Structures are given as structure tokens and as C-alpha cells.
Coordinates of C-alpha atoms in Angstrom, one line a residue:
Chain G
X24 CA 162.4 -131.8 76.4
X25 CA 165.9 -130.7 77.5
X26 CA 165.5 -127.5 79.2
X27 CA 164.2 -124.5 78.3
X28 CA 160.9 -125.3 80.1
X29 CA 162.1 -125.7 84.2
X30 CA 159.7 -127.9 85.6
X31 CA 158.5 -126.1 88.8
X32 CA 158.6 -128.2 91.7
X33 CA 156.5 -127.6 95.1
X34 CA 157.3 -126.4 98.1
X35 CA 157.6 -129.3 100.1
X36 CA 160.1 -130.7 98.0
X37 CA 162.0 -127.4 97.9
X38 CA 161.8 -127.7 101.6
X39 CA 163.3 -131.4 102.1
X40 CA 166.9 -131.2 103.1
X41 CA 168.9 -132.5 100.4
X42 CA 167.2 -130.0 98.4
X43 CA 168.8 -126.9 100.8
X44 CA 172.3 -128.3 101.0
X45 CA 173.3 -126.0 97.9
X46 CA 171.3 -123.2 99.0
X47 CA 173.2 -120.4 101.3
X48 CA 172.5 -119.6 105.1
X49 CA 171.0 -116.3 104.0
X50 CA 168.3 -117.8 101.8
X51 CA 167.9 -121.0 104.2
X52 CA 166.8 -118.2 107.0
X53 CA 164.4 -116.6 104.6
X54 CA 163.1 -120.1 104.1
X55 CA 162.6 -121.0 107.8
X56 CA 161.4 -117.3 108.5
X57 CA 158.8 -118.4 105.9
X58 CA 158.0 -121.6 107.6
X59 CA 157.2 -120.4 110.8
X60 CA 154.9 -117.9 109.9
X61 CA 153.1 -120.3 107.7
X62 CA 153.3 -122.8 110.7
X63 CA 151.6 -120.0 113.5
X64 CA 149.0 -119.1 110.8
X65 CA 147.9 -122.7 110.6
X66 CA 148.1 -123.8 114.6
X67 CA 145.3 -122.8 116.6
X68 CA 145.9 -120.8 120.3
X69 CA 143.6 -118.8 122.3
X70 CA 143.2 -115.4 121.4
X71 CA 142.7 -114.6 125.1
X72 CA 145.0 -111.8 127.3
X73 CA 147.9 -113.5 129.5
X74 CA 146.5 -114.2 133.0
X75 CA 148.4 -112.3 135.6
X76 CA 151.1 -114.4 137.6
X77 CA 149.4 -113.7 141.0
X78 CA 151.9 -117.1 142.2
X79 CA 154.7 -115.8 143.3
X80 CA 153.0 -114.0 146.3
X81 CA 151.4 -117.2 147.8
X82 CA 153.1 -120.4 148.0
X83 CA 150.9 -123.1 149.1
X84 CA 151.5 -125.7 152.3
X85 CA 150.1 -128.2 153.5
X86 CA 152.4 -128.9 156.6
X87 CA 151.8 -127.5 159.7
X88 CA 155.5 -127.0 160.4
X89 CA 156.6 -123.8 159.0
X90 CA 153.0 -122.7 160.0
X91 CA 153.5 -122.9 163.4
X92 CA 157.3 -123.4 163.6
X93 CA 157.5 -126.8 165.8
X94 CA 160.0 -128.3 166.9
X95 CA 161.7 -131.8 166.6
X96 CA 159.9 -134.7 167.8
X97 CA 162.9 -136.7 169.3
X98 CA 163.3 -135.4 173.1
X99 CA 165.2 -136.1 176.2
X100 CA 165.4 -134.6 179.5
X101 CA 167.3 -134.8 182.6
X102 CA 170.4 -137.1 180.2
X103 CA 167.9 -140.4 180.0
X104 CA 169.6 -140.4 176.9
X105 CA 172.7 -138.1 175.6
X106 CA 172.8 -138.3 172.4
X107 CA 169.4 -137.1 172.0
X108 CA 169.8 -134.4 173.5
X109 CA 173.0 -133.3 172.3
X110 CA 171.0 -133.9 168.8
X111 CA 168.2 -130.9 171.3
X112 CA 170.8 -128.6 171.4
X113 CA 172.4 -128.7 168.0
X114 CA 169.1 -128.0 166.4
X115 CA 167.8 -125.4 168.9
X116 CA 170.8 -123.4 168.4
X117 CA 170.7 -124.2 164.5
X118 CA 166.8 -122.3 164.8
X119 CA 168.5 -119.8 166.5
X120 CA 171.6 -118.4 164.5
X121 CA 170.2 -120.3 161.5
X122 CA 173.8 -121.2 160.5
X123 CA 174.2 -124.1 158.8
X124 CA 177.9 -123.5 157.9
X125 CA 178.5 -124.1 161.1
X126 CA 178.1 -127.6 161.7
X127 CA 181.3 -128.2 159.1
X128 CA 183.5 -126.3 162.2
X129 CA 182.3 -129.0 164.9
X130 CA 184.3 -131.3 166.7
X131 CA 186.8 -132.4 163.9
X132 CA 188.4 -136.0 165.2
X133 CA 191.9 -134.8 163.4
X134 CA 192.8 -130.8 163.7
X135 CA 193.3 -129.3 160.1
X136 CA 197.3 -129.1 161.1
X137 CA 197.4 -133.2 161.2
X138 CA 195.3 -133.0 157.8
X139 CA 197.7 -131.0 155.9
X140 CA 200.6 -133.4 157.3
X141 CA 199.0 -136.5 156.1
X142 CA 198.0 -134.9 153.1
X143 CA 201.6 -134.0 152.3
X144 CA 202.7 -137.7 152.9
X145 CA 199.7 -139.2 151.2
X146 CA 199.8 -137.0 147.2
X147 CA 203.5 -138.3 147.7
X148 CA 202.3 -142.1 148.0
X149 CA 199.6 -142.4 145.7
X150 CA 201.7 -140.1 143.4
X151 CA 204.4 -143.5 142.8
X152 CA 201.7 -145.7 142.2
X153 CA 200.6 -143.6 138.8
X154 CA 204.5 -142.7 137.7
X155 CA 205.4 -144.8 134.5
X156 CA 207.8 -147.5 135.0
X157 CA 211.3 -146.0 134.1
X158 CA 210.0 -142.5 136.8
X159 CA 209.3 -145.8 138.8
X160 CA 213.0 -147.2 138.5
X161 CA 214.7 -143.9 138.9
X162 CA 212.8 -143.2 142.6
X163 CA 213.5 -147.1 143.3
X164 CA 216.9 -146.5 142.8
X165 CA 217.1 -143.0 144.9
X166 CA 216.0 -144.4 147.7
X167 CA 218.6 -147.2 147.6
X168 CA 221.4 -144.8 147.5
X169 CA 220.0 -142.9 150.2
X170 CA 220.5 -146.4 152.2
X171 CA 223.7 -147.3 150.6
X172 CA 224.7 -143.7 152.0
X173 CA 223.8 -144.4 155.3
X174 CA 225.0 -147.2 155.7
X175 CA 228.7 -146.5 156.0
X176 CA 227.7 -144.0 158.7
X177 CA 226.4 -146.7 161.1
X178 CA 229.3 -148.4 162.4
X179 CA 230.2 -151.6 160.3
X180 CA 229.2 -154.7 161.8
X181 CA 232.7 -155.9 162.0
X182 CA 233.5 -159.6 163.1
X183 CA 234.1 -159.5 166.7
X184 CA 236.6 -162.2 167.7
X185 CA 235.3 -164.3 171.1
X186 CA 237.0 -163.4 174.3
X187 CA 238.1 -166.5 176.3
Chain U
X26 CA 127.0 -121.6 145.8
X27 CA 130.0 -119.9 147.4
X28 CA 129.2 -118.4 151.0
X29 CA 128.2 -114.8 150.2
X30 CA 131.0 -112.6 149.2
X31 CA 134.4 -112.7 150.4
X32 CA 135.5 -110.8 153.3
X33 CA 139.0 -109.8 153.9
X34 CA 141.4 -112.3 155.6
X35 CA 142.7 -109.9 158.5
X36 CA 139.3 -109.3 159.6
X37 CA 138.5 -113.3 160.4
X38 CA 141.5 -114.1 162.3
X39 CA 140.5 -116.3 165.6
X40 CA 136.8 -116.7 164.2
X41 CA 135.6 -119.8 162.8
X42 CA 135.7 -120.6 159.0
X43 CA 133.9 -122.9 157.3
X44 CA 134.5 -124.4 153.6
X45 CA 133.7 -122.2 151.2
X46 CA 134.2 -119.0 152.6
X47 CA 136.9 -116.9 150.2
X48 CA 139.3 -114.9 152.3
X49 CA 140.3 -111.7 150.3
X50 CA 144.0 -110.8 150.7
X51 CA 144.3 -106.9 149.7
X52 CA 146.0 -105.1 147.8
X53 CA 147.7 -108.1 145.7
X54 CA 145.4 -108.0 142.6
X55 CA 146.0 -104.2 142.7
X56 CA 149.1 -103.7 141.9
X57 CA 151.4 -104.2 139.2
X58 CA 154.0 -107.0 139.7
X59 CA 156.3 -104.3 139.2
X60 CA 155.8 -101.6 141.2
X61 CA 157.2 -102.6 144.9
X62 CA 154.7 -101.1 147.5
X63 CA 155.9 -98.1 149.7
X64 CA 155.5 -97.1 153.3
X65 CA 154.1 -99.7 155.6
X66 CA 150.8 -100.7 153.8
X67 CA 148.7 -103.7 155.0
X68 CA 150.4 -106.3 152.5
X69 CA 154.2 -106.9 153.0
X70 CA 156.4 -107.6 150.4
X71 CA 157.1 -111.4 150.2
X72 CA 155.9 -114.4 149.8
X73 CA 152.4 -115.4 151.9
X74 CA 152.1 -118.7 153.3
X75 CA 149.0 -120.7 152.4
X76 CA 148.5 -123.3 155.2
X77 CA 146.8 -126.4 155.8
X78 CA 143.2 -125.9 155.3
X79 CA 143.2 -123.0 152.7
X80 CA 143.9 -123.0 148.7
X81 CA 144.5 -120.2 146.5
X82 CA 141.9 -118.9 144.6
X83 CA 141.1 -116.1 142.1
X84 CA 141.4 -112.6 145.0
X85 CA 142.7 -114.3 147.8
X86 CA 142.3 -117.2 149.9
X87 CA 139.3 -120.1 149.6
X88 CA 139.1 -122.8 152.7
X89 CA 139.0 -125.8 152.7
X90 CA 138.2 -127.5 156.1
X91 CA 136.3 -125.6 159.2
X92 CA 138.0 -124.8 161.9
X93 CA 139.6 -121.2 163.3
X94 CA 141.9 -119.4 160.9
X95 CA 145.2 -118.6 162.1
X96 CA 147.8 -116.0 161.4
X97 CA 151.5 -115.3 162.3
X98 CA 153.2 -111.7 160.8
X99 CA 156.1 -111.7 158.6
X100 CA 159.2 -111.4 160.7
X101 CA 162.3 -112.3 161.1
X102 CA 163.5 -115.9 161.5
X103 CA 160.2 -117.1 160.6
X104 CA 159.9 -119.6 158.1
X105 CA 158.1 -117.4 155.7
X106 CA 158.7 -113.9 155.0
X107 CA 155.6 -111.7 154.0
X108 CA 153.0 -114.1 156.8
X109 CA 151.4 -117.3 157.2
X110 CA 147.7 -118.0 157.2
X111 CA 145.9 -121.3 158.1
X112 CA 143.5 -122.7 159.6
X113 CA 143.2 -124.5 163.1
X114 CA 141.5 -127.9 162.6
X115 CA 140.9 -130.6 165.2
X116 CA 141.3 -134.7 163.0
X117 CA 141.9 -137.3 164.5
X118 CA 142.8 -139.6 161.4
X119 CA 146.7 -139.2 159.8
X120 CA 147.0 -137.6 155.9
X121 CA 150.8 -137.9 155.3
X122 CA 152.3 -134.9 154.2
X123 CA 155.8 -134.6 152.9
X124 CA 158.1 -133.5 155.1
X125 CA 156.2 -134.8 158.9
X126 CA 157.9 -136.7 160.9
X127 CA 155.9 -140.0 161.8
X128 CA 156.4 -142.8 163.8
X129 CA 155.9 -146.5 162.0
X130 CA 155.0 -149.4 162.7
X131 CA 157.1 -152.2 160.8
X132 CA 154.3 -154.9 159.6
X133 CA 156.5 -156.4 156.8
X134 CA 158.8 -156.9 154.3
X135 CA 158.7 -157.0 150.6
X136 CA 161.8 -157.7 148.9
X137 CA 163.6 -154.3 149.4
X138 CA 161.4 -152.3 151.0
X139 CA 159.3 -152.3 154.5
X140 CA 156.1 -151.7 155.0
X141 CA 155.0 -149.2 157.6
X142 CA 151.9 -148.7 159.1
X143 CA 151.5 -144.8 159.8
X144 CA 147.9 -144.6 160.3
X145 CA 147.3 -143.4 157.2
X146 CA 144.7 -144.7 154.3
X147 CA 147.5 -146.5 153.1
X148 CA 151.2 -148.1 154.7
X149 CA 153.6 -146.4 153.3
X150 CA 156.8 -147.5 152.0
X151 CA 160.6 -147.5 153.6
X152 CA 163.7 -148.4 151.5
X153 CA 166.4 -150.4 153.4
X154 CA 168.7 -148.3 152.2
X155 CA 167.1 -145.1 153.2
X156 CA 169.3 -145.4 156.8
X157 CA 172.3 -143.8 157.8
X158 CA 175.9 -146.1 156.6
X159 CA 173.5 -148.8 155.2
X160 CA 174.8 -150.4 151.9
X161 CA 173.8 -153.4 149.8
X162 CA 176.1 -155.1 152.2
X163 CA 174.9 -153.8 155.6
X164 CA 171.7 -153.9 155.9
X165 CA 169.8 -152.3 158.9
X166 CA 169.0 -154.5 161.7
X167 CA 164.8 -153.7 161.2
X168 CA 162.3 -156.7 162.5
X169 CA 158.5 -156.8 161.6
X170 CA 157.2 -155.0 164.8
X171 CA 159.5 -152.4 165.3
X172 CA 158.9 -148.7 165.7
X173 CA 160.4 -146.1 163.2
X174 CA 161.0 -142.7 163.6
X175 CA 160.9 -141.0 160.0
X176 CA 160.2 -138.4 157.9
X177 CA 157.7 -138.5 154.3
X178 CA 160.1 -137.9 151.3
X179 CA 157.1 -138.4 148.8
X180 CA 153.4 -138.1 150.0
X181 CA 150.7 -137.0 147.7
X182 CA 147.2 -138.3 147.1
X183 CA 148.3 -139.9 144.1
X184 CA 151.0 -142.1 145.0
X185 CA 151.9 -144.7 147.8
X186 CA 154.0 -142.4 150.6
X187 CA 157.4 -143.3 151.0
X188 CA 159.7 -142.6 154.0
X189 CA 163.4 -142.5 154.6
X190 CA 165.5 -142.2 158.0
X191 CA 168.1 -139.6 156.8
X192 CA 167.8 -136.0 156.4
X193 CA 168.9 -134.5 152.8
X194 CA 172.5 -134.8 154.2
X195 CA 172.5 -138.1 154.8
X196 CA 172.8 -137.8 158.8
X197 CA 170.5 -139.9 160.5
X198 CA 169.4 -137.0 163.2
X199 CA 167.2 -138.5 165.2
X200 CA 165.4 -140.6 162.8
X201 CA 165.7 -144.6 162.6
X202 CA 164.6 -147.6 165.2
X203 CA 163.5 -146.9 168.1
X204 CA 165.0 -148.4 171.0
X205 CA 163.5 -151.1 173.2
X206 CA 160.6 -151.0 175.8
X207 CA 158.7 -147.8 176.2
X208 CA 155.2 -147.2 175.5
X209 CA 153.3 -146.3 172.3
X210 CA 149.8 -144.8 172.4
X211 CA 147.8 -142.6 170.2
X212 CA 146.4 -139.0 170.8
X213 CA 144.8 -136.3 168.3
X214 CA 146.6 -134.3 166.0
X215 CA 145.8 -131.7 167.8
X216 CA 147.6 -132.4 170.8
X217 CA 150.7 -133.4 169.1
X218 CA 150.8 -129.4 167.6
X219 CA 150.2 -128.4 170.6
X220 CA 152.7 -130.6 172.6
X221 CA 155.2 -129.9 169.8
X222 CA 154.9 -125.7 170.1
X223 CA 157.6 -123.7 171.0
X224 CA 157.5 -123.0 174.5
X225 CA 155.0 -125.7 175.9
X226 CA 154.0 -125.6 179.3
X227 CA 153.3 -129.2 179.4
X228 CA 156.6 -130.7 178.3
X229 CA 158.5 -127.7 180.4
X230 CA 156.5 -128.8 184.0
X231 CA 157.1 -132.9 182.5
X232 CA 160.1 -132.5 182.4
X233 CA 161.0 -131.4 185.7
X234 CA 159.8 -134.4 187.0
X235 CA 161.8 -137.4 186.2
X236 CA 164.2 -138.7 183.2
X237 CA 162.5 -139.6 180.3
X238 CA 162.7 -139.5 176.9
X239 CA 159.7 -138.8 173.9
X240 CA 159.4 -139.6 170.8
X241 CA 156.1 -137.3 169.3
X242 CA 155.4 -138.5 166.3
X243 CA 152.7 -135.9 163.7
X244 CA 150.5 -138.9 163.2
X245 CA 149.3 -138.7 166.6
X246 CA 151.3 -141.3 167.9
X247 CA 153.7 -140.6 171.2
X248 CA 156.5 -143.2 172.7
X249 CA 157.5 -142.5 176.2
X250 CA 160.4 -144.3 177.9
X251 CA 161.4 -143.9 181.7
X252 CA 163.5 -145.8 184.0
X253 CA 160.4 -147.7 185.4
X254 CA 157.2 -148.7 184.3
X255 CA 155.0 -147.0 186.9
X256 CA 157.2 -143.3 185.8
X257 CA 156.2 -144.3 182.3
X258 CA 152.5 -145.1 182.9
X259 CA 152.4 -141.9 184.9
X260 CA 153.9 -139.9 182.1
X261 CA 151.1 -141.7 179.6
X262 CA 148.5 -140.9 181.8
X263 CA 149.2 -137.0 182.1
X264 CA 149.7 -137.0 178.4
X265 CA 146.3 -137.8 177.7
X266 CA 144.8 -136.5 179.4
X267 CA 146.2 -133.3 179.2
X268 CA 144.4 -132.5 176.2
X269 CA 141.2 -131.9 178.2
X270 CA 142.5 -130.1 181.5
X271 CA 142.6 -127.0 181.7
X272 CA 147.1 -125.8 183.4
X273 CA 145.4 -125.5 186.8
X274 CA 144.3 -129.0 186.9
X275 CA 147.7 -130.0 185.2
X276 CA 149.4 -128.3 187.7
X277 CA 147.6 -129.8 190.5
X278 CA 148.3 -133.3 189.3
X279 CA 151.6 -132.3 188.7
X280 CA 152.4 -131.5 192.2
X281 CA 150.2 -134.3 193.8
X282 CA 153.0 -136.4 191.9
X283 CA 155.9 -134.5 193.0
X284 CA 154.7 -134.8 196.2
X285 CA 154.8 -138.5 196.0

């Protein structure tokens, strides 16, 4: 019984994985080479010719806007109301140049100068709230030199005897 | 079935065109995606806008409602590059299509959401959150009743429309509650294309007559606002009827008012 006579075992159980752990990559592509011709010979598909991609020539839509290139809906005249029609002219001019990039240039509330100041100030800030404890100590105890050292430059508060 | 054979779209421009008839597009099924056509031959290079009222079909173009088929060249600054055809239908019933903007009527809330009436087969759906700086917290100040300006974010025949009152950048521009007082009436489609064109003769004379403001919304609904209620009647008035006068008429009105 031992063993001169291998038992031959099937192909699906060849095929299971713990039966293709010992195997090497080269024989496990053969294998799945094998398996996916046997797998197209067995699935159906059309045996017709590829249709032509006509698509990418006409794009359907079924809004009359780009059609007839209307405009916004929301308008003002003679200032009834401003902000509408400052909302006219950003958009007219937008269909003009057709610049969106601009719109990041307009009207800043703080110029980039006062930015980069408060920037600098800020990374310092929120930069002492993440320093470990000891960093913490050593910048507590710079800054209290830096008062101790100023101190003896203001005038000491001396006791000032009262004049009669 | 299909109305004789096709006859090529350039040739039916300003006629009238009625479901059914195929519009063939030369020189597309010709050539060879990759050969790039040379010289200045009838079909341009780019992509051809299919309008409203026209589907693709196997050689070219097959409509869809009856009406007078349009056509704008490829150019510059035009939306679409390579052309646009479509046809030129007169409705006077609302189909939401993504992308309009639409004035609503708020008829009530449901949990979340408002419903708005937008003349439409069905009310379509507005998230409160779908204004500008509203959070969980601050909620938009929106009564049943009010009118909102707003644009479709999903309409399709399969699914309830839904409508928000920012633009992909989150800005409200424009959209949102309309203010108080003014006056809402309905016109045709039609009208509101016309009204919304380019240069329009009627808004241009309009508008030299008094302040105002207009809200045109593609569902056939307009909201004027003047300083008085006789200016907005007036307004109302020449807006209706505008539709069926032909711009000497309109300009006689016109300056029998600015006469007054």
C-alpha cells in the first residue's frame, strides 16, 4: 500500500491553495495561465465585432443653458439692491475673461504683508503648546530671565521718604 | 415607422422638426477616430452638443419633441467647442433639469429637509444644510411660504429632484430666500429663455425705467420688486405681456410710461 502506486489526485484539488503553497512561482503561473484559458473557453460572450465609440463626438444635454448661453437669473438695476448687482458684474466679467483664478485676488480683508506677520507670531504660539514638558520649562525659564534682565534697567522703585 | 430617411442636420436649421425625424451629422461615421480631419471641412473637431429636444442615434441626431431646430457654431468662449444643436420648443409645464435655476415655493418641512414646490410632477427636495454658513447649529431662518432661489443638484426621471442654495464652492451667489414683498407670477418657458438671452431688448428698455430688482426663475416663474406697488404691477404687466407684442408695441408702451 505504501507507495510505489501514487494515487493521482484531480485537478481541483491540485488547484486548492494549500495544495500550491510548496509549488514555485514559475509553476503557479503555468497553473493560472492554464486556468484562464480553461475559464474563457467555458464562459459564453458574443462573437460580434466592437461597436465603434461614436460618443466622444456628441455629448448629450438636456439644459438649455450652455445651448443658448443665458445668463443669471438674479438681477438688479439702477442699485435697488447692491449686492446683486455687484454679484451682475462679477459674473459678467467671469463670462468674459473666463478666469476663475481670479476671484482668489479680490478684495482680501488683511494684505498678504499682515498674513505673513501673524503667521510668524502664530507657528511660534501654537508651536509651545506641542513642546514636551522639560522644552516647556527651559522656554518658561527664558523668558523669566529676560524680565529678571530688565528689570534692573527700569529704575528701582526705591522707598521714597514723605516730605513734610 | 421612422419619417422617411434622414436628411442632414445643417440643411434643417430654422425649419420645423417633428419626432422622429433623424438628423444626419456628416462626416462622423466616416472617419477613423484616429485620423484628425484637415482643412476646414463641414464637421469641426470637438465635441457636438446634443440639446434639449434631440438624442443620439445610430448616424446622427433623432428628435424628440417638435418644434424649430437650432444651431450655434463652434467658437470661442462658447460653452461647447465643435457646435450646439437643439431644438426650439414652446411648454408651458416645468421638467427639472440638473443644473436650472428655479424659484420654490416652501410648502413644508420634513424632519431635515423642505419641501419645494417647483411646478414640477413632483416637489422636490431642499436640505437645510444646503445654505451658505449653515451648520447643525445654525439653521437657516426658512418658513413654510417662502420663496427660494436654487439650483437642481440631482434631477432625473427616476429620482425625487433635490436642490441646494450653494454653488460647488460653497458661496451662496445669489441663491437662497428671497427677500420680502415683491410679486410672483408665472409665464412660459419660453419667455423666460428669451428674457434670460444675452442682450435682451426687453430687460435693456426695463431697465431704464425705474429701480427694480428680478428674480427669473427657468420654471417659468418671475419675482419682481420695486419701490412701490403700482412700479411693480406696471413691471408685471409689461412682462406678460411682452411675450405676444411684437418691440414696436413694447416700445410704445414703454414710452407712454415714461411719459407718465
Amino acid at each position: 500500500m505504501a507507495g510505489e502506486v501514487k494515487t493521482k489526485l484531480s485537478k481541483n484539488l491540485l488547484r486548492m491553495k494549500f495544495m500550491q503553497r510548496g509549488l514555485d512561482s514559475q509553476t503557479k503561473k503555468q497553473l493560472d495561465e492554464e486556468e484562464k484559458k480553461i475559464i474563457s473557453d467555458e464562459h459564453w460572450y458574443l462573437d460580434l465585432p466592437d461597436l465603434k465609440e461614436k460618443e466622444s463626438y456628441i455629448i448629450e444635454e438636456r439644459s438649455f443653458i450652455p445651448c443658448e448661453d443665458l445668463l443669471y437669473g438674479r438681477m438688479s438695476f439702477k442699485g435697488f439692491n447692491p449686492e446683486i448687482e455687484k454679484l451682475m458684474v462679477q459674473i459678467n466679467s467671469k463670462s468674459k475673461k473666463e478666469e476663475i483664478e481670479e476671484d482668489d485676488k479680490m478684495e482680501a480683508d488683511v494684505s498678504d504683508e499682515e498674513m505673513a506677520r501673524r503667521y510668524e507670531t502664530l507657528v511660534g504660539t501654537i508651536g509651545k503648546k506641542f513642546l514636551k514638558k522639560r522644552d516647556q520649562r527651559v522656554l518658561h525659564d527664558e523668558d523669566e530671565e529676560e524680565n529678571s534682565n530688565t528689570k534692573p534697567k527700569k529704575a528701582r522703585k526705591m522707598f521714597l521718604k514723605p516730605q513734610d | 415607422m421612422a419619417g422617411g430617411g434622414g436628411a442632414p442636420a445643417e440643411s434643417r436649421v430654422g425649419q420645423v422638426v417633428l419626432p422622429g425625424d433623424v438628423l444626419l451629422l456628416p462626416a462622423y461615421d466616416e472617419q477613423d477616430t484616429e485620423r484628425l480631419p484637415l482643412g476646414t471641412s463641414a464637421a469641426p473637431r470637438g465635441r457636438l452638443l446634443c440639446g434639449p429636444g434631440l438624442r443620439r442615434c445610430a448616424g446622427g441626431l433623432l428628435v424628440t419633441k417638435c418644434g424649430l431646430l437650432r444651431h450655434r457654431r463652434a467658437g470661442d468662449g462658447a460653452a461647447a467647442a465643435g457646435g450646439a444643436y437643439w431644438v426650439d420648443s414652446q411648454q408651458k409645464r416645468y421638467v427639472p433639469v440638473k443644473g436650472d435655476h428655479v424659484i420654490g415655493i416652501v410648502t413644508g418641512k420634513v424632519g431635515d429637509v423642505f419641501r419645494l414646490d417647483v411646478g414640477g410632477s413632483e416637489q422636490a427636495s431642499l436640505s437645510y444644510l444646503a445654505f451658505e454658513g449653515a451648520t447643525k447649529r445654525n439653521r437657516p431662518n426658512v418658513q413654510v411660504g417662502d420663496l427660494i432661489y436654487g439650483q437642481f443638484l440631482v434631477a432625473n426621471k427616476d429620482m425625487e429632484p433635490e436642490m441646494v442654495c450653494i454653488d460647488s464652492s460653497g458661496r451662496a451667489s445669489g441663491m437662497g430666500v428671497i427677500g420680502q414683498d415683491g410679486f410672483l407670477f408665472k409665464v412660459s418657458l419660453g419667455l423666460i429663455r428669451k428674457l434670460l438671452a444675452p442682450k435682451c431688448e426687453i430687460i435693456q428698455e426695463l431697465s431704464q425705467l425705474y429701480p427694480f430688482e428680478l428674480v427669473l426663475g427657468m420654471n417659468g416663474r418671475i419675482w419682481v420688486k420695486a419701490k412701490t406697488v403700482q412700479q411693480t404691477l406696471i413691471i408685471v404687466n409689461i412682462l406678460e405681456a411682452c411675450e405676444y407684442m411684437t418691440a414696436e408695441q413694447r416700445k410704445q408702451a414703454l414710452a407712454k410710461l415714461s411719459g407718465n
